Amino acid sequence: MWQVQVKTPLTITTPKGFQASGIHVGLKRKRKDLGLIWCEVGASAAAVYTTNQVQAAPITVTKQAIQASQGRIHAVLVNSGNANACTGELGLSHAYMSQQAMAKSLNVAPEQVAIASTGIIGQPLAIDTLLAGIPQLMPTNDKDAADDFAHAILTTDTGTKTAGQQYMQGDVQISVCGVAKGSGMIHPNMATMLGFLTTDATIEPDVLQTVLRRTIHRTFNCITVDGDSSTNDMVMILASGAAGGATIVEGTDEALAFEQAIETVCQDLAKQIARDGEGATKLIEVTVAGTQTDEVARMIAKQVVGSSLVKTAIFGEDANWGRIIAAVGSIKEPLDVSNVDIKIGSQWVLQQSMPVLFDEAVASQELAKQDVHIHIDLHDGVGQGHAYGCDLTYDYVKINASYRT
Amino acid sequence: MWQVQVKTPLTITTPKGFQASGIHVGLKRKRKDLGLIWCEVGASAAAVYTTNQVQAAPITVTKQAIQASQGRIHAVLVNSGNANACTGELGLSHAYMSQQAMAKSLNVAPEQVAIASTGIIGQPLAIDTLLAGIPQLMPTNDKDAADDFAHAILTTDTGTKTAGQQYMQGDVQISVCGVAKGSGMIHPNMATMLGFLTTDATIEPDVLQTVLRRTIHRTFNCITVDGDSSTNDMVMILASGAAGGATIVEGTDEALAFEQAIETVCQDLAKQIARDGEGATKLIEVTVAGTQTDEVARMIAKQVVGSSLVKTAIFGEDANWGRIIAAVGSIKEPLDVSNVDIKIGSQWVLQQSMPVLFDEAVASQELAKQDVHIHIDLHDGVGQGHAYGCDLTYDYVKINASYRT
């Protein structure tokens, strides 16, 4: 007889030491809008923030917290419905009030609480509503609690985004799990995207920061929905050390395994975000090879996946390689474009920079799928890279023409 | 009694020395698709080309022609319907064949004929069709001929784009006129846009080149429709000298007056192109002041007018300043964003980086107009700049999801 193995979904409460909660307090009309991740033992923390020069109050407060606590964080409080951005001194004071209230309720120091917000920009946070909700956050480590948190951080997302990975460090099982939100305004360099990773690995904050930054460069920063970048984006990782493994040191096999797990989780979340771009019907994956450097390959991949003309062509299920090659040629870095091959789905459509005959019926069939893969080879080096995005649709226009009012 | 002054529209055949023609030869199904500008006396020529690294065959041929003729051009042959881009050696030979056939028909040297193409990428030019059309091009200097040319260069444009300006250089009347096309793929740095200017001023090619380059930087390069750049863009100016004025020398009042006339014509054409962006319902004009340099102001203006989220908000007639300030903050140059004012139409919506109360009804009314003006002041210098664009609509998606097939 076979033994039936029930695979438990991996959530942010899977790694030992983490609890979560997600509730509705009234910042949104009906849906959950306030969430908490709680690590009683305290976690090493690292974070990467939006590159937008206009940064929301919670970004400022969380940066300060991580600095002041020397990367030791107990809790992350997240609200959706209001971004608390462009809200001036009042917004900053609201952000501190949230942090302090949460810290008091959990009996930790304010600088051990990170905060994040997402939602509408430039309207004062309904601080009384938020503060009234804080005592109702009752973190537990069951998977429903993780699911509640995943819901509480959503805005125009059509569903929650979670991912997880487990591996053995010697005889200790390490879990790395994550949850994210992000729909419109998704672009390289952390745009209206929130991501929270938990792990029970043991690692110092500075090493964790290095690993996170490297991983995000290869994952979250390779997605684009509409080219805009936001005021509130943040990806944070908390490492509880509760699995009981040895401390992970840079440059070791253990560090490599850990980084690979983080990359897998981030990649998974990034693809979920790209697929859930506002109004999107398809995930577009662009891989680029044969460039002088990996960085140039990534630039090309992002340019192609971010091109409005490519995005609308894919929506129209049109194998329009002309727009792809035009996007390739428009990056700032000098390129040799004399020998470019382009493959859409399973078929080469351009070889040596010249169109080749392909089966339009097969192309239409492949472009009708939910996943579209474009591969580009410049045959001019060993650089490679990739980017993810989504198609540009009527619904994108619909959603964004009527978001605020 | 008043004297009724009938203002003749200024066209590319208004400047002395120019004739034009535009016909249907069959590169497009029904509409005009082949055009000619003819300057019997020969003109000083200058041109600015796409910055895309993938450049169409006619770009190569025209660059060579202007170099080989030392900037003395007799004719410009333009076809629409096929861009002759990504067509390899065959495409290049088609481009030379067109140039040579036109030269032979006009009895001038091939290098005195410039060529340009616009339309679909990567399909072989129907060269026999084009060549068969060349003898049918019968240039005249009446305004119908100019109108025929204006039609012959269009692709997805909804109408022709022409502009003109006249001024006195001493007692000689100088005319500067222009015609352009460009709808989708319009972006700074010359993207799927063709522009042809004619003037009867007397000026050397090198001076003309300098003036043109400077002017385009402030005009055509400040428009954006969808952020993509094309393989075929070109703006060319021909100066016949037929007005009989003295040669214009750099640094003189005459040069200044000439440059102002060119700038007026280019600005007018650029705005017409932005207004006619694919699917556009509104022209968006963004002016930026109070930056460290003019260049930074222009970067901000382009970023705002190119933001998909701003564009959809304007389509939705939504005074969404949050997306505007987010776009401001996302440029690469370091900015002081602590004291930003934003005005939409007649109302300030953000002051000192904080939202201010404004009349939503007035905002809706103003955003319902065909021209939307956004003004941004950073109060951090004397730099200023502007950019033009259009809204992002359902029709943009419709047009571009079904262009090729």
Short mmCIF file of N, CA, C and O in Angstrom, two decimals, chain B residues 205-275:
data_model
loop_
_atom_site.label_atom_id
_atom_site.label_comp_id
_atom_site.label_asym_id
_atom_site.label_seq_id
_atom_site.Cartn_x
_atom_site.Cartn_y
_atom_site.Cartn_z
N PRO B 205 24.43 73.65 -45.07
CA PRO B 205 23.98 72.41 -44.43
C PRO B 205 24.45 72.24 -42.99
O PRO B 205 23.69 71.79 -42.14
N ASP B 206 25.71 72.59 -42.69
CA ASP B 206 26.21 72.35 -41.33
C ASP B 206 25.52 73.24 -40.30
O ASP B 206 25.22 72.82 -39.19
N VAL B 207 25.24 74.49 -40.70
CA VAL B 207 24.52 75.39 -39.79
C VAL B 207 23.09 74.89 -39.61
O VAL B 207 22.54 74.85 -38.50
N LEU B 208 22.50 74.46 -40.70
CA LEU B 208 21.14 73.93 -40.67
C LEU B 208 21.05 72.73 -39.73
O LEU B 208 20.10 72.58 -38.96
N GLN B 209 22.06 71.87 -39.79
CA GLN B 209 22.09 70.67 -38.94
C GLN B 209 22.11 71.05 -37.46
O GLN B 209 21.38 70.47 -36.65
N THR B 210 22.93 72.04 -37.13
CA THR B 210 23.02 72.48 -35.74
C THR B 210 21.69 73.03 -35.25
O THR B 210 21.22 72.69 -34.15
N VAL B 211 21.08 73.86 -36.07
CA VAL B 211 19.80 74.47 -35.71
C VAL B 211 18.73 73.39 -35.54
O VAL B 211 17.97 73.38 -34.58
N LEU B 212 18.70 72.45 -36.47
CA LEU B 212 17.68 71.40 -36.43
C LEU B 212 17.83 70.54 -35.17
O LEU B 212 16.86 70.26 -34.47
N ARG B 213 19.06 70.15 -34.89
CA ARG B 213 19.30 69.28 -33.73
C ARG B 213 18.85 69.95 -32.44
O ARG B 213 18.17 69.35 -31.60
N ARG B 214 19.23 71.23 -32.29
CA ARG B 214 18.84 71.97 -31.09
C ARG B 214 17.33 72.06 -30.96
O ARG B 214 16.76 71.90 -29.89
N THR B 215 16.68 72.37 -32.07
CA THR B 215 15.24 72.59 -32.05
C THR B 215 14.48 71.29 -31.73
O THR B 215 13.52 71.29 -30.96
N ILE B 216 14.95 70.20 -32.31
CA ILE B 216 14.27 68.92 -32.10
C ILE B 216 14.37 68.47 -30.65
O ILE B 216 13.44 67.91 -30.09
N HIS B 217 15.50 68.78 -30.03
CA HIS B 217 15.67 68.45 -28.62
C HIS B 217 14.58 69.12 -27.77
O HIS B 217 14.13 68.56 -26.78
N ARG B 218 14.16 70.33 -28.19
CA ARG B 218 13.17 71.06 -27.40
C ARG B 218 11.73 70.80 -27.86
O ARG B 218 10.79 71.30 -27.25
N THR B 219 11.55 70.08 -28.96
CA THR B 219 10.20 69.93 -29.50
C THR B 219 9.82 68.45 -29.69
O THR B 219 9.22 67.86 -28.82
N PHE B 220 10.21 67.87 -30.81
CA PHE B 220 9.81 66.49 -31.09
C PHE B 220 10.25 65.53 -30.00
O PHE B 220 9.57 64.57 -29.68
N ASN B 221 11.43 65.77 -29.43
CA ASN B 221 11.92 64.87 -28.40
C ASN B 221 11.20 65.05 -27.07
O ASN B 221 11.50 64.35 -26.11
N CYS B 222 10.27 65.98 -27.01
CA CYS B 222 9.49 66.17 -25.78
C CYS B 222 8.10 65.57 -25.87
O CYS B 222 7.25 65.85 -25.05
N ILE B 223 7.85 64.78 -26.91
CA ILE B 223 6.54 64.13 -26.96
C ILE B 223 6.70 62.64 -26.69
O ILE B 223 7.72 62.04 -26.98
N THR B 224 5.68 62.07 -26.12
CA THR B 224 5.69 60.64 -25.88
C THR B 224 4.27 60.10 -25.98
O THR B 224 3.34 60.69 -25.45
N VAL B 225 4.09 59.02 -26.70
CA VAL B 225 2.79 58.37 -26.73
C VAL B 225 2.84 57.07 -25.94
O VAL B 225 2.10 56.88 -25.00
N ASP B 226 3.75 56.19 -26.27
CA ASP B 226 3.77 54.96 -25.48
C ASP B 226 5.15 54.48 -25.06
O ASP B 226 5.30 53.36 -24.60
N GLY B 227 6.14 55.34 -25.19
CA GLY B 227 7.42 54.99 -24.62
C GLY B 227 8.27 54.09 -25.49
O GLY B 227 9.41 53.81 -25.16
N ASP B 228 7.72 53.62 -26.59
CA ASP B 228 8.55 52.81 -27.47
C ASP B 228 9.20 53.69 -28.51
O ASP B 228 8.69 54.73 -28.89
N SER B 229 10.32 53.26 -29.03
CA SER B 229 10.99 54.03 -30.05
C SER B 229 11.18 53.13 -31.27
O SER B 229 11.28 51.93 -31.15
N SER B 230 11.20 53.74 -32.42
CA SER B 230 11.08 52.95 -33.63
C SER B 230 12.35 52.87 -34.43
O SER B 230 13.37 53.48 -34.12
N THR B 231 12.28 52.11 -35.48
CA THR B 231 13.42 51.82 -36.34
C THR B 231 13.53 52.80 -37.51
O THR B 231 14.51 52.76 -38.24
N ASN B 232 12.54 53.66 -37.70
CA ASN B 232 12.42 54.42 -38.94
C ASN B 232 12.34 55.93 -38.81
O ASN B 232 12.15 56.62 -39.80
N ASP B 233 12.46 56.46 -37.61
CA ASP B 233 12.13 57.87 -37.42
C ASP B 233 13.17 58.79 -38.02
O ASP B 233 14.36 58.50 -38.01
N MET B 234 12.67 59.90 -38.46
CA MET B 234 13.52 60.85 -39.14
C MET B 234 12.81 62.20 -39.20
O MET B 234 11.60 62.25 -39.44
N VAL B 235 13.55 63.26 -38.92
CA VAL B 235 13.06 64.60 -39.24
C VAL B 235 14.09 65.23 -40.15
O VAL B 235 15.29 65.22 -39.84
N MET B 236 13.62 65.74 -41.27
CA MET B 236 14.54 66.32 -42.26
C MET B 236 14.09 67.73 -42.61
O MET B 236 12.89 68.01 -42.65
N ILE B 237 15.05 68.60 -42.82
CA ILE B 237 14.73 69.95 -43.29
C ILE B 237 15.49 70.23 -44.58
O ILE B 237 16.66 69.85 -44.71
N LEU B 238 14.81 70.84 -45.51
CA LEU B 238 15.42 71.24 -46.78
C LEU B 238 15.30 72.75 -46.93
O LEU B 238 14.21 73.30 -46.76
N ALA B 239 16.40 73.39 -47.22
CA ALA B 239 16.40 74.86 -47.38
C ALA B 239 16.81 75.21 -48.81
O ALA B 239 17.95 74.97 -49.21
N SER B 240 15.88 75.76 -49.56
CA SER B 240 16.12 76.00 -51.00
C SER B 240 16.91 77.27 -51.28
O SER B 240 17.52 77.41 -52.34
N GLY B 241 16.85 78.23 -50.36
CA GLY B 241 17.48 79.52 -50.62
C GLY B 241 16.75 80.36 -51.65
O GLY B 241 17.21 81.45 -52.02
N ALA B 242 15.58 79.86 -52.10
CA ALA B 242 14.90 80.51 -53.22
C ALA B 242 14.22 81.83 -52.87
O ALA B 242 13.79 82.56 -53.77
N ALA B 243 14.13 82.14 -51.57
CA ALA B 243 13.54 83.43 -51.21
C ALA B 243 14.49 84.57 -51.58
O ALA B 243 14.08 85.73 -51.69
N GLY B 244 15.77 84.24 -51.73
CA GLY B 244 16.73 85.25 -52.15
C GLY B 244 17.33 86.05 -51.01
O GLY B 244 17.95 87.09 -51.23
N GLY B 245 17.18 85.59 -49.78
CA GLY B 245 17.77 86.29 -48.63
C GLY B 245 19.25 85.99 -48.53
O GLY B 245 19.78 85.08 -49.18
N ALA B 246 19.91 86.79 -47.68
CA ALA B 246 21.34 86.55 -47.44
C ALA B 246 21.52 85.23 -46.69
O ALA B 246 20.61 84.78 -46.00
N THR B 247 22.69 84.65 -46.81
CA THR B 247 22.99 83.40 -46.10
C THR B 247 22.94 83.63 -44.59
O THR B 247 23.51 84.59 -44.08
N ILE B 248 22.25 82.71 -43.92
CA ILE B 248 22.10 82.84 -42.47
C ILE B 248 23.33 82.27 -41.78
O ILE B 248 23.75 81.15 -42.03
N VAL B 249 23.91 83.10 -40.90
CA VAL B 249 25.15 82.73 -40.21
C VAL B 249 24.83 82.53 -38.73
O VAL B 249 24.08 83.31 -38.14
N GLU B 250 25.40 81.46 -38.14
CA GLU B 250 25.20 81.16 -36.71
C GLU B 250 25.54 82.36 -35.85
O GLU B 250 26.51 83.07 -36.12
N GLY B 251 24.75 82.58 -34.81
CA GLY B 251 25.07 83.60 -33.83
C GLY B 251 24.53 84.98 -34.17
O GLY B 251 24.74 85.93 -33.41
N THR B 252 23.85 85.10 -35.29
CA THR B 252 23.30 86.40 -35.69
C THR B 252 21.81 86.48 -35.36
O THR B 252 21.17 85.47 -35.06
N ASP B 253 21.27 87.70 -35.44
CA ASP B 253 19.83 87.88 -35.24
C ASP B 253 19.04 87.10 -36.28
O ASP B 253 17.96 86.57 -35.99
N GLU B 254 19.58 87.04 -37.49
CA GLU B 254 18.90 86.30 -38.57
C GLU B 254 18.80 84.81 -38.21
O GLU B 254 17.77 84.18 -38.46
N ALA B 255 19.87 84.28 -37.63
CA ALA B 255 19.87 82.87 -37.24
C ALA B 255 18.84 82.63 -36.14
O ALA B 255 18.13 81.62 -36.13
N LEU B 256 18.76 83.58 -35.22
CA LEU B 256 17.81 83.47 -34.10
C LEU B 256 16.38 83.46 -34.62
O LEU B 256 15.55 82.63 -34.21
N ALA B 257 16.08 84.38 -35.53
CA ALA B 257 14.73 84.46 -36.09
C ALA B 257 14.39 83.16 -36.83
O ALA B 257 13.27 82.64 -36.73
N PHE B 258 15.37 82.65 -37.57
CA PHE B 258 15.18 81.41 -38.32
C PHE B 258 14.91 80.24 -37.37
O PHE B 258 13.97 79.46 -37.54
N GLU B 259 15.73 80.16 -36.32
CA GLU B 259 15.56 79.07 -35.36
C GLU B 259 14.21 79.15 -34.65
O GLU B 259 13.57 78.13 -34.41
N GLN B 260 13.79 80.39 -34.35
CA GLN B 260 12.48 80.54 -33.71
C GLN B 260 11.35 80.06 -34.61
O GLN B 260 10.40 79.43 -34.16
N ALA B 261 11.47 80.35 -35.90
CA ALA B 261 10.45 79.91 -36.85
C ALA B 261 10.41 78.38 -36.92
O ALA B 261 9.34 77.76 -36.91
N ILE B 262 11.59 77.77 -36.97
CA ILE B 262 11.65 76.31 -37.00
C ILE B 262 11.06 75.72 -35.73
O ILE B 262 10.29 74.77 -35.75
N GLU B 263 11.41 76.35 -34.60
CA GLU B 263 10.90 75.84 -33.33
C GLU B 263 9.38 75.93 -33.28
O GLU B 263 8.71 74.99 -32.83
N THR B 264 8.83 77.02 -33.76
CA THR B 264 7.37 77.18 -33.78
C THR B 264 6.72 76.09 -34.62
O THR B 264 5.73 75.47 -34.20
N VAL B 265 7.27 75.84 -35.78
CA VAL B 265 6.71 74.83 -36.67
C VAL B 265 6.84 73.42 -36.05
O VAL B 265 5.88 72.64 -36.02
N CYS B 266 8.02 73.13 -35.52
CA CYS B 266 8.24 71.81 -34.91
C CYS B 266 7.35 71.60 -33.70
O CYS B 266 6.79 70.52 -33.49
N GLN B 267 7.22 72.65 -32.88
CA GLN B 267 6.37 72.55 -31.69
C GLN B 267 4.93 72.26 -32.09
O GLN B 267 4.26 71.42 -31.49
N ASP B 268 4.47 72.97 -33.10
CA ASP B 268 3.11 72.81 -33.59
C ASP B 268 2.90 71.36 -34.07
O ASP B 268 1.93 70.70 -33.69
N LEU B 269 3.84 70.87 -34.86
CA LEU B 269 3.73 69.49 -35.37
C LEU B 269 3.80 68.48 -34.23
O LEU B 269 3.04 67.49 -34.21
N ALA B 270 4.70 68.73 -33.28
CA ALA B 270 4.87 67.79 -32.15
C ALA B 270 3.58 67.67 -31.35
O ALA B 270 3.15 66.58 -30.97
N LYS B 271 2.92 68.80 -31.13
CA LYS B 271 1.66 68.78 -30.38
C LYS B 271 0.58 68.06 -31.18
O LYS B 271 -0.24 67.33 -30.60
N GLN B 272 0.57 68.25 -32.48
CA GLN B 272 -0.42 67.54 -33.31
C GLN B 272 -0.20 66.03 -33.24
O GLN B 272 -1.15 65.26 -33.22
N ILE B 273 1.08 65.64 -33.21
CA ILE B 273 1.39 64.21 -33.12
C ILE B 273 0.95 63.64 -31.78
O ILE B 273 0.33 62.58 -31.70
N ALA B 274 1.27 64.37 -30.71
CA ALA B 274 0.89 63.89 -29.37
C ALA B 274 -0.63 63.78 -29.27
O ALA B 274 -1.16 62.80 -28.75
N ARG B 275 -1.33 64.77 -29.79
CA ARG B 275 -2.79 64.78 -29.73
C ARG B 275 -3.38 63.60 -30.49
O ARG B 275 -4.43 63.07 -30.13
#
